[in-house]
Phi, psi and omega in degrees: 000128178282160183238132178284148181262057183242113180218154173057048174227159195282067174254151178276053184218147173290162181301320182296325178283324176305323182288348179267350182295145175211170180292128179286351180272312185234357178068023175273164178299160180246153175235149181265134168248177182303337186231355187199176171255141180234139176291134182275355177284119184296339178275352183245293178056030177293147181241145185222122181286161174241123183242115180052042178084002181250113178287141180258090188255077183247131171271101187291341181286343183228017182238151174280353179256153176242155180298323180297335176303323183271325176297318182266003180056039175269113177057033183259006174233148175293137180292125180288153175290155179294161179301319180297316182294321178295321178296315180296322179300321182284335186261333189245137177303141181274171178259357180270142175211108179264108191271319192256353190298314182301317177296320179297318179294324177300317178295317178302315180297314181301317180293320178300312184288338173291329183272328186206132181291333180227070184289152175249126187237126176273127176252119179262126183079047189263007182291338171243123180294128182294150177300131177080008185277356186306320179303321181291324181288342187262006181256105185294339180289342182263124177267119180262131174248103190261125185234161177189178172255027175212144177292153177190162184297335182263353189276127180251343178217131170269119180204161178258132185295346176289337177216086182287129186275051180225149180294159177298149176059044185265323194243150176281333181206157175226136174246128178223082187259119179056047181237318191295342174285344185258006178252150184286335182224083183298328178297318177298318181295321178292326174299320178293321176300316178299317182298316187277349177281143172292162172306133184067016175294158187252146174233140171235124183228145169229137177222152179278156171239288181266074176220145178277176180301130183224011171217038175055230185290349179259048179219119193235325198218151171233157186227132166288175177300314179289326177297320177294318180298322182294327176306322185255040184291344176271011181240144171282130179284129171263318178197153174199164179160195180279141176251328174227133193268188182290336176297315176296321179299318180293319179297319177298316181298318178298314181298315182287333172299314179293321182293337181293346180272347187230161180223338182285142184305316181296314180296320179296321178297320180291322177296318177300320178297317179297317180298319180296314183297321187274333187226020179299334185288343181301326185296336184288343172298337185291339175298327177274321190278342194304327182252011178283147181305321181296338180291336176293347176258349194218010184291158174288327180197162183233161176234159175219129174240120185214172181237136178304133185224162174268353178263152181243128177292122179282161179292329176295321176291323182304312186290343175285349183270000180300131184241005182280195187245003184276149176294147180274358180285150181267000000 
């Protein structure tokens, strides 16, 4: 593994993580100038600005984002909810229920600490803390490197998951929770996760299945349980299953059915409030349904916990892993 010659500069990163940074275009080491990072590869020489201690490490040739978006602060922050919607969220029961994530993170943490007393974990899409992620945030032995394509108080690197700006075999673990549906090429992003993980490194992923569009134009893909597993075919499965059940899926469908009749922000906020008041209770069925075979066909979302491997799961092996209740006949 090569080492970057970057020390003593104002990045929101520890020295050990600074040394793992590389050019997202060609993966060569980076050098610091008074105002930016520069690729040391003479055939590349890409330059990347640093804004308030946060490097903007975007490969513009393969990203829907441009560096100027962040330099000029154009669409570089997640849009906050309206005051009315935030008020309703605080006052009215929600329709979301994430049942298994905290337990999954506990297992992830235990496995990480078995491998390394001070593991370093890359979080992709970390500007919003994932539901149920609190156990991971509360372990001081684990160093989290939180990245996103939006600025945030927790974000130390702006990067696109299609080209992660870190050297190969860098991290003990990667978390990619509710992100892969928002990237244009999830297979490419998982290849990058595989690249930056150390041998036997761990990945924890969550993706939606029965959910409607929830980030506007940056929402592309949904995954069945097997579809999610195939994304991580270069990983040995430790555990997988439903993270949000069919009760939540039904409540989402009901809410979005009502939202399809309206378009104004105020009206949409009121419709969301009505949907919550009338059907928030559906999610509680998921405490019973979450591990039922039928949920593998109908869950709101799935999780995968796996370990980097040198073996690849074949598609013939993949279809033997189906756990739902539907007949295999066409």
